[in-house]
PDB file of C-alpha atoms in Angstrom:
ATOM      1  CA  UNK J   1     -31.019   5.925  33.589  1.00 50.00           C
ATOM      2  CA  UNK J   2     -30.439   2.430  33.148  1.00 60.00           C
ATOM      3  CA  UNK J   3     -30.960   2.199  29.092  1.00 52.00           C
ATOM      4  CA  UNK J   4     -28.609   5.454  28.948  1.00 42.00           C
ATOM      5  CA  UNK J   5     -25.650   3.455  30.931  1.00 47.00           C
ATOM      6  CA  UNK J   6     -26.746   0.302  28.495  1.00 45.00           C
ATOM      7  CA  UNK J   7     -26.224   3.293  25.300  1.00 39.00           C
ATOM      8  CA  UNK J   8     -22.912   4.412  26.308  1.00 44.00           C
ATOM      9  CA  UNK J   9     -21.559   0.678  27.141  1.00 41.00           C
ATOM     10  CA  UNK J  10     -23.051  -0.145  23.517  1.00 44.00           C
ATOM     11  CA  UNK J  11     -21.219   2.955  22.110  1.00 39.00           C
ATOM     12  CA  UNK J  12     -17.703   2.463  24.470  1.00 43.00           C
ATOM     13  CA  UNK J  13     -17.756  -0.914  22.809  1.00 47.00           C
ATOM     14  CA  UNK J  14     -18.351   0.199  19.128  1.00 46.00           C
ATOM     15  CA  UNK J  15     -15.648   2.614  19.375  1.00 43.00           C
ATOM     16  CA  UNK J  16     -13.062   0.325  21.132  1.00 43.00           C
ATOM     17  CA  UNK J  17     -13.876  -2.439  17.887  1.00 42.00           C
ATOM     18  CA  UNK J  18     -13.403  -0.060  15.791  1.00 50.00           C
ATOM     19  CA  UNK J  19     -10.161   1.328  17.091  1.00 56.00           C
ATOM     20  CA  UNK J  20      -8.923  -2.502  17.348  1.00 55.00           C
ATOM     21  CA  UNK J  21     -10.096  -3.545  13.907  1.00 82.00           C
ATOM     22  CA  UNK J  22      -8.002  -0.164  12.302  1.00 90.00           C
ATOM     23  CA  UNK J  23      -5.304  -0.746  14.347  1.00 92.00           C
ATOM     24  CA  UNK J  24      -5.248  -4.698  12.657  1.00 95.00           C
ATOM     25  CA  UNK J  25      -5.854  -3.164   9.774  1.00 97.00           C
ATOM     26  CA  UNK J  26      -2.946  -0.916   9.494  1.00 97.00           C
ATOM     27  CA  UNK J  27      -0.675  -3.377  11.037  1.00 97.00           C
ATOM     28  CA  UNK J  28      -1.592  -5.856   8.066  1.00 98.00           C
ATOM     29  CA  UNK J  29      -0.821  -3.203   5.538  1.00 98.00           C
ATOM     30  CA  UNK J  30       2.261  -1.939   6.916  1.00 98.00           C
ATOM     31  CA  UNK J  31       3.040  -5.858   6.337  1.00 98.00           C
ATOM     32  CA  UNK J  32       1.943  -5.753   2.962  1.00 98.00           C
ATOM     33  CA  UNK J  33       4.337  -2.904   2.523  1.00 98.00           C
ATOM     34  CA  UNK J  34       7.663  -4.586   4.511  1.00 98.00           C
ATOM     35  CA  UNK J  35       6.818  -7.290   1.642  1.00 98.00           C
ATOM     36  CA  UNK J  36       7.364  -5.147  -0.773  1.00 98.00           C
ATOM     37  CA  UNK J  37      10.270  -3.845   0.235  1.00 98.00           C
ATOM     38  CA  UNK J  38      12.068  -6.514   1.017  1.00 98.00           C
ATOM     39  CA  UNK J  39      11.243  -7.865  -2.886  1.00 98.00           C
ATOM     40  CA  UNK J  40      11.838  -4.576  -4.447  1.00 98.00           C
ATOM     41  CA  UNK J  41      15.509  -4.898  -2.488  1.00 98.00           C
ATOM     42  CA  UNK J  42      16.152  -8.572  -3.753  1.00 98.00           C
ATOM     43  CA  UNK J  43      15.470  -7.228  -7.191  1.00 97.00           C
ATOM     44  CA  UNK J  44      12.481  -9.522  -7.106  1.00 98.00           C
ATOM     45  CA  UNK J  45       9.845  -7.236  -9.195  1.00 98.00           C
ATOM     46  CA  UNK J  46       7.266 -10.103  -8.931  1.00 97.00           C
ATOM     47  CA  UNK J  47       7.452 -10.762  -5.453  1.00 98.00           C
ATOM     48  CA  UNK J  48       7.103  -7.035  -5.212  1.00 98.00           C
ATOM     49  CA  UNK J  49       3.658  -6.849  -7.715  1.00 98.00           C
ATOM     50  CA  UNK J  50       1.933  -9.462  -5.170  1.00 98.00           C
ATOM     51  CA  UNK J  51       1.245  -6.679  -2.922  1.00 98.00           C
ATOM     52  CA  UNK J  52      -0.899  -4.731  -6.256  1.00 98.00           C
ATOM     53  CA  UNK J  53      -4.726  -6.137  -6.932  1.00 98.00           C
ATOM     54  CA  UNK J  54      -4.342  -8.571  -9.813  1.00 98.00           C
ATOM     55  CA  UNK J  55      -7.089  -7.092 -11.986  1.00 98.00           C
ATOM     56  CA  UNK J  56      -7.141  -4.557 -15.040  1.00 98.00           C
ATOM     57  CA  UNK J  57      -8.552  -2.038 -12.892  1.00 97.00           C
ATOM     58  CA  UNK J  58      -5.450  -1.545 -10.974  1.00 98.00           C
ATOM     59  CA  UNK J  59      -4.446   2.126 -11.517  1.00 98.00           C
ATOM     60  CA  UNK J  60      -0.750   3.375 -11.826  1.00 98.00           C
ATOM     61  CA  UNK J  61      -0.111   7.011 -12.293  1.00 96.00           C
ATOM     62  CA  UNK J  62       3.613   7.599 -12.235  1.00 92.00           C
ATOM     63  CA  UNK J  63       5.801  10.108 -14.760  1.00 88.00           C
ATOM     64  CA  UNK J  64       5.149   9.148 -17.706  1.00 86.00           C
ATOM     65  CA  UNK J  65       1.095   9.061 -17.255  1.00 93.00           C
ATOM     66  CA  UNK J  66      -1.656   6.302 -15.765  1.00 96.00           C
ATOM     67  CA  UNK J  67      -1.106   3.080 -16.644  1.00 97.00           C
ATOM     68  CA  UNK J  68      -4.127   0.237 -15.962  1.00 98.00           C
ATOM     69  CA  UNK J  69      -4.005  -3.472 -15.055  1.00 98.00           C
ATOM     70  CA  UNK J  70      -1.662  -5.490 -12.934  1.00 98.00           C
ATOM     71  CA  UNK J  71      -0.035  -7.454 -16.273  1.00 98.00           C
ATOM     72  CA  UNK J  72       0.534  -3.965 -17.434  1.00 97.00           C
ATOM     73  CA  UNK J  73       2.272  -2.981 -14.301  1.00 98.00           C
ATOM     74  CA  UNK J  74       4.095  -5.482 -14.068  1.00 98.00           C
ATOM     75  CA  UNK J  75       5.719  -4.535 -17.436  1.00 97.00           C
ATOM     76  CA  UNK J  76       6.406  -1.369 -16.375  1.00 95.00           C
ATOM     77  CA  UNK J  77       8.344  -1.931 -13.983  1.00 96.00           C
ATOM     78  CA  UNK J  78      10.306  -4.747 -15.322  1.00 97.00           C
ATOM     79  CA  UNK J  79      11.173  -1.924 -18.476  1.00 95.00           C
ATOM     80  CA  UNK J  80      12.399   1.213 -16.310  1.00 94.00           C
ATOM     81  CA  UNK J  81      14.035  -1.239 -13.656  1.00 96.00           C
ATOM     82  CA  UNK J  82      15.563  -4.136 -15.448  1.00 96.00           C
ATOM     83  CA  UNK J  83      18.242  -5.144 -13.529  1.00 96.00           C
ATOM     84  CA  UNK J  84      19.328  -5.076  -9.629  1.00 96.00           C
ATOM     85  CA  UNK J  85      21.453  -1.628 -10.152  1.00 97.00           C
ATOM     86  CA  UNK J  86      17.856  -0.175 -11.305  1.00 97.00           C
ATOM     87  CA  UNK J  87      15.727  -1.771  -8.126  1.00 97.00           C
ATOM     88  CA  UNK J  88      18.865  -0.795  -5.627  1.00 97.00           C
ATOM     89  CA  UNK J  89      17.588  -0.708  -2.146  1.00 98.00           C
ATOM     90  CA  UNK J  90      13.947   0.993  -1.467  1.00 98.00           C
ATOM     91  CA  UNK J  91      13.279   2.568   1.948  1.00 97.00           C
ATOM     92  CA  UNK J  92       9.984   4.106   3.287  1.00 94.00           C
ATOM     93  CA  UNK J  93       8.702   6.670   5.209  1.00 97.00           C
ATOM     94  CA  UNK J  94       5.288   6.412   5.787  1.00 97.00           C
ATOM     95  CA  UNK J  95       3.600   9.626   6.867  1.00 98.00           C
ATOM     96  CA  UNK J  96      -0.035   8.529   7.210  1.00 97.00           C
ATOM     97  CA  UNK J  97      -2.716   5.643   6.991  1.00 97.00           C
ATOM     98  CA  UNK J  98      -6.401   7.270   6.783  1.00 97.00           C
ATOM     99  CA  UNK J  99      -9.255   4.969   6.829  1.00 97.00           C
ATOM    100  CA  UNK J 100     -11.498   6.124   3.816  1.00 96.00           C
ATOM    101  CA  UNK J 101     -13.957   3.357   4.184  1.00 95.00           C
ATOM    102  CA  UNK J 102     -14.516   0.102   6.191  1.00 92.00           C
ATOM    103  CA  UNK J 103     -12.622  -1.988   3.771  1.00 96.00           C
ATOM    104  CA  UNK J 104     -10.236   0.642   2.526  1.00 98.00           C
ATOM    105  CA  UNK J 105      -7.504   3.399   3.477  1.00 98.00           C
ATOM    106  CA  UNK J 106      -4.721   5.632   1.621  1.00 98.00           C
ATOM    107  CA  UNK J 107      -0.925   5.631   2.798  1.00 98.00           C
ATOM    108  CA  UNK J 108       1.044   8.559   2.099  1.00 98.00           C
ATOM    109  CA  UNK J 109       4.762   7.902   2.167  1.00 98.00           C
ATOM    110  CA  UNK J 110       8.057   8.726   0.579  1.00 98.00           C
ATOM    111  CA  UNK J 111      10.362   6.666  -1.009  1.00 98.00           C
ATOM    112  CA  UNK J 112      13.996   6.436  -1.258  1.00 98.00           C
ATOM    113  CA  UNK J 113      16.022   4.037  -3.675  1.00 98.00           C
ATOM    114  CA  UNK J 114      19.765   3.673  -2.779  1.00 98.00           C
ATOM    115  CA  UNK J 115      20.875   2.197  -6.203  1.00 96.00           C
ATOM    116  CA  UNK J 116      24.032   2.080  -8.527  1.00 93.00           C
ATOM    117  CA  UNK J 117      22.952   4.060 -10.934  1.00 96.00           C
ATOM    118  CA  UNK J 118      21.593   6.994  -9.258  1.00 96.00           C
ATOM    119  CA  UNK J 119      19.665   7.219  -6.267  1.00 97.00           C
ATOM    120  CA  UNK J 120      15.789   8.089  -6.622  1.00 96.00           C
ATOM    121  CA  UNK J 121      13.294   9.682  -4.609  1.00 97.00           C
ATOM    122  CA  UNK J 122      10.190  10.250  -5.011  1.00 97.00           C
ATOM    123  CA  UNK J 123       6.413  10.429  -2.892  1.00 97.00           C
ATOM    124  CA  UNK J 124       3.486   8.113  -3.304  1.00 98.00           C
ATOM    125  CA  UNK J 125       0.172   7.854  -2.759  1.00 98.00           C
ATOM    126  CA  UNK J 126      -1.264   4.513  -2.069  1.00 98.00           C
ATOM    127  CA  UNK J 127      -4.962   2.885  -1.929  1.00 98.00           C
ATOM    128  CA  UNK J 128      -5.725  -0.054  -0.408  1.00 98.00           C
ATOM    129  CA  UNK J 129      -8.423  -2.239  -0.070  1.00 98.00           C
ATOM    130  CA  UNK J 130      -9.342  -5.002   1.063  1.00 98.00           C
ATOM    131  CA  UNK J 131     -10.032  -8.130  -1.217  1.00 98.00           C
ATOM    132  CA  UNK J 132     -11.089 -11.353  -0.595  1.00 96.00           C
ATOM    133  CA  UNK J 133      -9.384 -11.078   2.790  1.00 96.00           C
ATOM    134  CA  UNK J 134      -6.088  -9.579   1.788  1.00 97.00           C
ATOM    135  CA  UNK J 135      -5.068  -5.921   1.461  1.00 98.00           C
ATOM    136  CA  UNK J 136      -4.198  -4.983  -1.705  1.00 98.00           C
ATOM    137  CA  UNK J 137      -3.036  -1.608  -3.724  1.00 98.00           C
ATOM    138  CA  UNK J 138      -6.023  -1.135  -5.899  1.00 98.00           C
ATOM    139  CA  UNK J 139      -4.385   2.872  -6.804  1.00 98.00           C
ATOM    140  CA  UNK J 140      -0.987   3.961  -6.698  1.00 98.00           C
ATOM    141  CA  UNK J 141       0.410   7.285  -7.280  1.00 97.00           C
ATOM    142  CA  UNK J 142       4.516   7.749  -7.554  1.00 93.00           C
ATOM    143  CA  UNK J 143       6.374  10.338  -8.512  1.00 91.00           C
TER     144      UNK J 143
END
């Protein structure tokens, strides 16, 4: 009886870590996120990139097909939003953060951009994962 009480206490523990670590987890990359946002807003397309994984595997898959590495993000967006009445002002809804793995998850969300040009809306689908102690968008799907 007693190594069965010692099991679940192990186990009640384990599950209460985990729980704590996700909920950490999701917190940071909801920050992550807010950062974006607040750059994307300020027309500050670099600012925004530094939530994306700085390495030529980064995937992009938007409209006009997948596009790989960060410097080719980055160029991207600077083409189809070159000025402040392109960037506007991005909103989120986030509709769910799944852990996939113990150093990644997936955010599904919509997007709004208020903008002077013509609003834009659009879903994404987001992969982060966590490198060298930061979360970082290693996948994104917009559209």
């Amino acid at each position: 009886m007693r190594k069965l009480i010692t099991l679940f206490c192990f186990l009640a523990f384990g599950i209460t870590h985990a729980q704590i670590n996700k909920d950490s987890d999701i917190k940071a990359i909801n920050k992550v996120l807010k950062k974006q946002r607040i750059a994307w807003s300020n027309n500050d397309i670099e600012g925004y990139m530094e939530g994306y994984w700085k390495s030529d595997s980064l995937a992009f898959y938007g409209n006009k097909g997948v596009t790989y590495g960060w410097e080719n993000t980055l160029d991207h967006y600077l083409t189809y939003y070159p000025t402040a009445a392109y960037t506007g002002k991005l909103s989120f809804k986030i509709n769910a953060v799944n852990n996939i793995a113990p150093d990644a998850y997936y955010v599904l969300g919509e997007y709004h951009i208020k903008r002077e040009v013509g609003n834009a809306d659009g879903f994404f689908m987001l992969v982060f994962k966590k490198i060298n102690g930061d979360w970082k968008i290693i996948a994104d799907t917009s559209t």
